mmCIF file of C-alpha atoms in Angstrom:
data_model
loop_
_atom_site.group_PDB
_atom_site.id
_atom_site.type_symbol
_atom_site.label_atom_id
_atom_site.label_comp_id
_atom_site.label_asym_id
_atom_site.label_seq_id
_atom_site.Cartn_x
_atom_site.Cartn_y
_atom_site.Cartn_z
ATOM 1 C CA MET I 9 36.352 -27.956 55.037
ATOM 2 C CA ARG I 10 32.284 -28.281 55.235
ATOM 3 C CA MET I 11 31.611 -27.667 58.394
ATOM 4 C CA LEU I 12 33.075 -23.961 58.323
ATOM 5 C CA MET I 13 31.710 -22.997 55.728
ATOM 6 C CA ILE I 14 28.630 -24.577 56.969
ATOM 7 C CA ALA I 15 29.240 -22.535 59.838
ATOM 8 C CA VAL I 16 29.757 -18.942 57.967
ATOM 9 C CA ALA I 17 26.932 -19.609 55.345
ATOM 10 C CA LEU I 18 24.758 -19.091 58.680
ATOM 11 C CA LEU I 19 26.907 -16.187 60.890
ATOM 12 C CA MET I 20 27.181 -13.876 57.281
ATOM 13 C CA THR I 21 22.799 -14.292 57.386
ATOM 14 C CA GLY I 22 22.526 -13.612 60.603
ATOM 15 C CA CYS I 23 22.787 -16.872 62.559
ATOM 16 C CA ALA I 24 25.302 -17.020 64.771
ATOM 17 C CA SER I 25 23.841 -18.410 67.930
ATOM 18 C CA ALA I 26 22.001 -21.204 66.271
ATOM 19 C CA VAL I 27 25.559 -21.771 65.122
ATOM 20 C CA TYR I 28 26.938 -21.751 68.016
ATOM 21 C CA ASP I 29 24.520 -22.962 70.174
ATOM 22 C CA SER I 30 24.988 -26.131 67.998
ATOM 23 C CA LEU I 31 28.948 -26.184 68.838
ATOM 24 C CA ASP I 32 28.053 -25.807 72.643
ATOM 25 C CA ARG I 33 25.482 -29.169 72.210
ATOM 26 C CA ARG I 34 28.884 -31.311 71.120
ATOM 27 C CA GLY I 35 31.416 -30.607 73.377
ATOM 28 C CA VAL I 36 32.955 -27.572 70.942
ATOM 29 C CA ASP I 37 35.219 -25.905 73.165
ATOM 30 C CA SER I 38 35.055 -21.849 72.585
ATOM 31 C CA VAL I 39 38.397 -21.860 71.544
ATOM 32 C CA ASP I 40 39.467 -24.793 69.518
ATOM 33 C CA VAL I 41 36.314 -23.410 67.379
ATOM 34 C CA LEU I 42 38.811 -19.542 68.062
ATOM 35 C CA LYS I 43 42.232 -21.388 66.868
ATOM 36 C CA GLU I 44 40.695 -22.774 63.617
ATOM 37 C CA ARG I 45 39.008 -19.937 62.632
ATOM 38 C CA ALA I 46 42.117 -17.765 63.507
ATOM 39 C CA GLY I 47 44.161 -20.289 61.856
ATOM 40 C CA THR I 48 42.037 -19.993 58.361
ATOM 41 C CA LEU I 49 41.916 -16.361 58.657
ATOM 42 C CA ARG I 50 46.124 -16.443 58.752
ATOM 43 C CA ALA I 51 46.130 -18.879 55.625
ATOM 44 C CA GLU I 52 43.960 -16.515 53.608
ATOM 45 C CA LEU I 53 46.066 -13.701 55.043
ATOM 46 C CA ARG I 54 49.331 -15.383 53.520
ATOM 47 C CA ASP I 55 47.642 -16.414 50.288
ATOM 48 C CA ALA I 56 46.419 -13.017 49.900
ATOM 49 C CA GLU I 57 49.561 -11.650 49.565
ATOM 50 C CA THR I 58 50.755 -14.158 47.953
ATOM 51 C CA SER I 59 48.419 -13.364 45.085
ATOM 52 C CA MET I 60 49.196 -9.948 45.115
ATOM 53 C CA ILE I 61 52.615 -10.493 45.436
ATOM 54 C CA LYS I 62 52.026 -12.210 42.257
ATOM 55 C CA ALA I 63 49.777 -9.271 40.163
ATOM 56 C CA ALA I 64 52.530 -6.454 40.613
ATOM 57 C CA ASP I 65 55.521 -8.858 39.065
ATOM 58 C CA ALA I 66 53.464 -10.010 36.410
ATOM 59 C CA LEU I 67 52.283 -6.718 35.560
ATOM 60 C CA ALA I 68 55.817 -5.454 36.250
ATOM 61 C CA ALA I 69 56.758 -7.347 33.337
ATOM 62 C CA VAL I 70 55.568 -5.959 30.204
ATOM 63 C CA ASP I 71 57.775 -2.810 30.743
ATOM 64 C CA GLY I 72 59.681 -3.294 27.583
ATOM 65 C CA LEU I 73 57.919 -5.410 25.466
ATOM 66 C CA ASP I 74 55.502 -5.725 22.291
ATOM 67 C CA GLY I 75 53.491 -7.742 20.399
ATOM 68 C CA ALA I 76 52.981 -11.485 20.779
ATOM 69 C CA ALA I 77 55.016 -11.242 23.894
ATOM 70 C CA LEU I 78 53.047 -8.144 25.141
ATOM 71 C CA ALA I 79 49.893 -10.097 24.487
ATOM 72 C CA ARG I 80 50.705 -12.776 26.748
ATOM 73 C CA ARG I 81 51.855 -10.600 29.717
ATOM 74 C CA LEU I 82 48.933 -8.688 29.605
ATOM 75 C CA ASP I 83 47.154 -12.453 29.699
ATOM 76 C CA LEU I 84 48.296 -13.205 32.786
ATOM 77 C CA ALA I 85 48.026 -9.726 34.386
ATOM 78 C CA ARG I 86 44.883 -9.652 33.620
ATOM 79 C CA SER I 87 44.402 -13.363 35.283
ATOM 80 C CA GLU I 88 46.633 -12.726 38.544
ATOM 81 C CA GLY I 89 44.473 -9.542 39.695
ATOM 82 C CA GLN I 90 41.411 -11.888 39.479
ATOM 83 C CA SER I 91 42.718 -14.372 42.225
ATOM 84 C CA ALA I 92 44.396 -12.132 43.959
ATOM 85 C CA ALA I 93 40.544 -10.602 44.159
ATOM 86 C CA LEU I 94 39.031 -13.561 45.038
ATOM 87 C CA ALA I 95 41.875 -14.155 47.608
ATOM 88 C CA ALA I 96 40.676 -10.764 49.265
ATOM 89 C CA GLN I 97 36.784 -11.972 49.174
ATOM 90 C CA ASP I 98 38.740 -15.559 50.540
ATOM 91 C CA MET I 99 40.174 -13.675 53.887
ATOM 92 C CA ARG I 100 37.023 -11.347 54.247
ATOM 93 C CA LEU I 101 35.019 -14.002 54.763
ATOM 94 C CA ALA I 102 37.224 -15.888 56.492
ATOM 95 C CA ALA I 103 38.484 -12.417 59.173
ATOM 96 C CA ASP I 104 33.700 -12.525 59.325
ATOM 97 C CA SER I 105 34.236 -15.573 61.013
ATOM 98 C CA MET I 106 36.774 -15.063 63.158
ATOM 99 C CA LYS I 107 34.636 -11.942 64.381
ATOM 100 C CA ALA I 108 31.443 -14.087 65.090
ATOM 101 C CA ALA I 109 33.769 -16.927 66.532
ATOM 102 C CA SER I 110 35.707 -14.361 69.122
ATOM 103 C CA GLU I 111 32.499 -13.438 69.997
ATOM 104 C CA ARG I 112 31.702 -16.936 71.709
ATOM 105 C CA TYR I 113 35.552 -17.590 74.093
ATOM 106 C CA PHE I 114 35.369 -13.662 75.607
ATOM 107 C CA ALA I 115 32.121 -14.580 77.122
ATOM 108 C CA ASP I 116 32.893 -18.048 77.801
ATOM 109 C CA LYS I 117 35.888 -16.350 79.106
ATOM 110 C CA GLU I 118 34.395 -14.147 81.104
ATOM 111 C CA ARG I 119 31.771 -16.020 82.330
ATOM 112 C CA GLU I 120 34.573 -19.053 83.469
ATOM 113 C CA LEU I 121 36.300 -15.637 85.040
ATOM 114 C CA SER I 122 32.616 -13.842 86.875
ATOM 115 C CA LEU I 123 32.868 -18.332 88.549
ATOM 116 C CA MET I 124 36.086 -17.458 89.982
ATOM 117 C CA LYS I 125 36.894 -16.019 93.468
ATOM 118 C CA PRO I 126 39.214 -12.884 92.878
ATOM 119 C CA ASP I 127 41.523 -13.678 95.687
ATOM 120 C CA ASP I 128 42.479 -16.765 94.336
ATOM 121 C CA ALA I 129 45.506 -17.144 92.368
ATOM 122 C CA ALA I 130 44.401 -19.220 89.358
ATOM 123 C CA TYR I 131 42.158 -16.094 89.107
ATOM 124 C CA ARG I 132 44.766 -13.360 88.023
ATOM 125 C CA ALA I 133 46.587 -16.357 86.319
ATOM 126 C CA SER I 134 43.322 -16.895 83.780
ATOM 127 C CA ALA I 135 42.534 -12.824 84.336
ATOM 128 C CA ASP I 136 46.296 -12.198 83.205
ATOM 129 C CA ARG I 137 45.854 -14.678 79.919
ATOM 130 C CA LEU I 138 42.560 -13.338 78.969
ATOM 131 C CA ALA I 139 43.851 -9.791 79.035
ATOM 132 C CA ALA I 140 46.899 -10.916 76.723
ATOM 133 C CA SER I 141 44.096 -12.852 73.764
ATOM 134 C CA GLY I 142 42.448 -10.005 73.817
ATOM 135 C CA VAL I 143 45.462 -7.537 73.462
ATOM 136 C CA ALA I 144 46.931 -9.770 70.690
ATOM 137 C CA TYR I 145 42.719 -10.210 69.278
ATOM 138 C CA ARG I 146 42.280 -6.306 68.762
ATOM 139 C CA ALA I 147 45.950 -5.914 66.954
ATOM 140 C CA PHE I 148 45.065 -9.293 64.860
ATOM 141 C CA LEU I 149 42.535 -7.604 63.619
ATOM 142 C CA THR I 150 43.591 -3.583 63.313
ATOM 143 C CA ALA I 151 45.735 -5.554 61.180
ATOM 144 C CA THR I 152 43.775 -7.119 59.282
ATOM 145 C CA ASP I 153 41.031 -4.413 58.709
ATOM 146 C CA ALA I 154 43.581 -1.261 57.843
ATOM 147 C CA ALA I 155 45.131 -4.622 55.388
ATOM 148 C CA SER I 156 41.940 -5.176 53.707
ATOM 149 C CA LEU I 157 40.693 -0.784 53.322
ATOM 150 C CA ARG I 158 44.634 -0.939 51.564
ATOM 151 C CA LEU I 159 43.312 -3.827 49.313
ATOM 152 C CA SER I 160 40.644 -2.312 47.836
ATOM 153 C CA PRO I 161 41.604 0.339 46.561
ATOM 154 C CA ALA I 162 44.861 -1.022 45.656
ATOM 155 C CA LEU I 163 42.759 -3.572 43.569
ATOM 156 C CA SER I 164 40.611 -1.725 41.778
ATOM 157 C CA LEU I 165 44.038 0.507 40.396
ATOM 158 C CA TYR I 166 44.833 -2.978 39.444
ATOM 159 C CA ASP I 167 41.866 -4.035 37.583
ATOM 160 C CA ALA I 168 41.711 -0.217 35.269
ATOM 161 C CA GLU I 169 45.412 -0.267 34.884
ATOM 162 C CA VAL I 170 44.802 -3.753 32.885
ATOM 163 C CA VAL I 171 41.666 -2.688 31.506
ATOM 164 C CA ALA I 172 43.215 0.700 30.198
ATOM 165 C CA LEU I 173 46.906 -1.988 28.667
ATOM 166 C CA ARG I 174 44.090 -3.856 27.045
ATOM 167 C CA LYS I 175 43.101 -1.649 24.240
ATOM 168 C CA ALA I 176 45.559 -2.059 22.992
ATOM 169 C CA PRO I 177 47.093 -5.081 23.970
ATOM 170 C CA THR I 178 50.033 -5.481 21.148
ATOM 171 C CA SER I 179 51.592 -2.163 21.187
ATOM 172 C CA GLY I 180 54.245 -1.579 23.327
ATOM 173 C CA ALA I 181 53.489 2.521 22.996
ATOM 174 C CA ALA I 182 51.074 1.931 24.919
ATOM 175 C CA VAL I 183 52.282 0.799 27.306
ATOM 176 C CA ALA I 184 55.479 2.815 27.634
ATOM 177 C CA ALA I 185 52.674 6.054 28.130
ATOM 178 C CA ARG I 186 51.544 4.541 30.182
ATOM 179 C CA ALA I 187 54.467 3.617 32.465
ATOM 180 C CA SER I 188 53.915 6.619 35.637
ATOM 181 C CA SER I 189 51.195 5.324 36.477
ATOM 182 C CA ARG I 190 51.563 1.030 36.091
ATOM 183 C CA ALA I 191 54.420 1.426 38.434
ATOM 184 C CA SER I 192 51.741 3.060 40.720
ATOM 185 C CA THR I 193 50.047 0.528 40.168
ATOM 186 C CA VAL I 194 51.985 -1.784 41.259
ATOM 187 C CA THR I 195 53.625 0.203 44.328
ATOM 188 C CA ALA I 196 50.029 -0.306 45.538
ATOM 189 C CA ALA I 197 50.268 -4.018 44.540
ATOM 190 C CA ARG I 198 52.956 -4.767 46.294
ATOM 191 C CA GLU I 199 52.377 -1.609 49.773
ATOM 192 C CA ALA I 200 48.683 -4.491 50.516
ATOM 193 C CA ALA I 201 50.687 -6.980 49.915
ATOM 194 C CA GLN I 202 52.989 -5.577 53.114
ATOM 195 C CA SER I 203 50.328 -4.727 55.222
ATOM 196 C CA LEU I 204 49.024 -8.635 54.342
ATOM 197 C CA ASN I 205 51.253 -9.809 55.789
ATOM 198 C CA ALA I 206 52.272 -7.617 58.773
ATOM 199 C CA ALA I 207 48.263 -8.584 59.909
ATOM 200 C CA GLY I 208 49.284 -12.430 59.310
ATOM 201 C CA ALA I 209 52.499 -11.510 62.082
ATOM 202 C CA GLU I 210 49.698 -10.183 64.530
ATOM 203 C CA GLY I 211 47.891 -12.925 63.594
ATOM 204 C CA ASP I 212 50.746 -15.954 64.727
ATOM 205 C CA ARG I 213 51.258 -13.892 68.176
ATOM 206 C CA PHE I 214 47.185 -14.364 69.149
ATOM 207 C CA LEU I 215 47.053 -17.777 67.513
ATOM 208 C CA ALA I 216 50.193 -18.266 70.596
ATOM 209 C CA ALA I 217 48.355 -15.828 73.685
ATOM 210 C CA LEU I 218 45.763 -18.715 72.380
ATOM 211 C CA ASN I 219 48.353 -20.972 73.494
#
């Protein structure tokens, strides 16, 4: 994990080539690096999905509450929202790390193909595997980017709703007055969780294509 975080930090500051030169010198195969990064992103997507579901459930549970019970539930909703925001950050960092690793992987595979004879059966098999992994990668990346785009407004809505409710943290009447906006916020959070789930499924398919 420590090596992963160091690599991510270097990548985020524009030092990707230095990272991968070091990996090459240590004999680390690009497919192994990509599998690790894709697996990490898959795990972060799962964590972000779980966090969004918990946040949605916590906010939905304020219905019908009043007094101290409402205040405690709002505290929980705020905490779950903060956890979801942190999970989203981790997911985006993992996505950036995987994108960088994919560049090395596909460059290596293209280089390997260029050294093979096109009329060799092994060439066609390798080309087919590379094409399949490319299709799966693009689907994974597209789904992850789509989930990230849906996640940002959902988190903003969630934070705004919790802030508004906490202005009168023991008022059941205030909760009732915001029923419509709260329902929209919960729906947005659940839809974001669904998009994260869809991205995770594409991640599973990409990892399978790499094996």
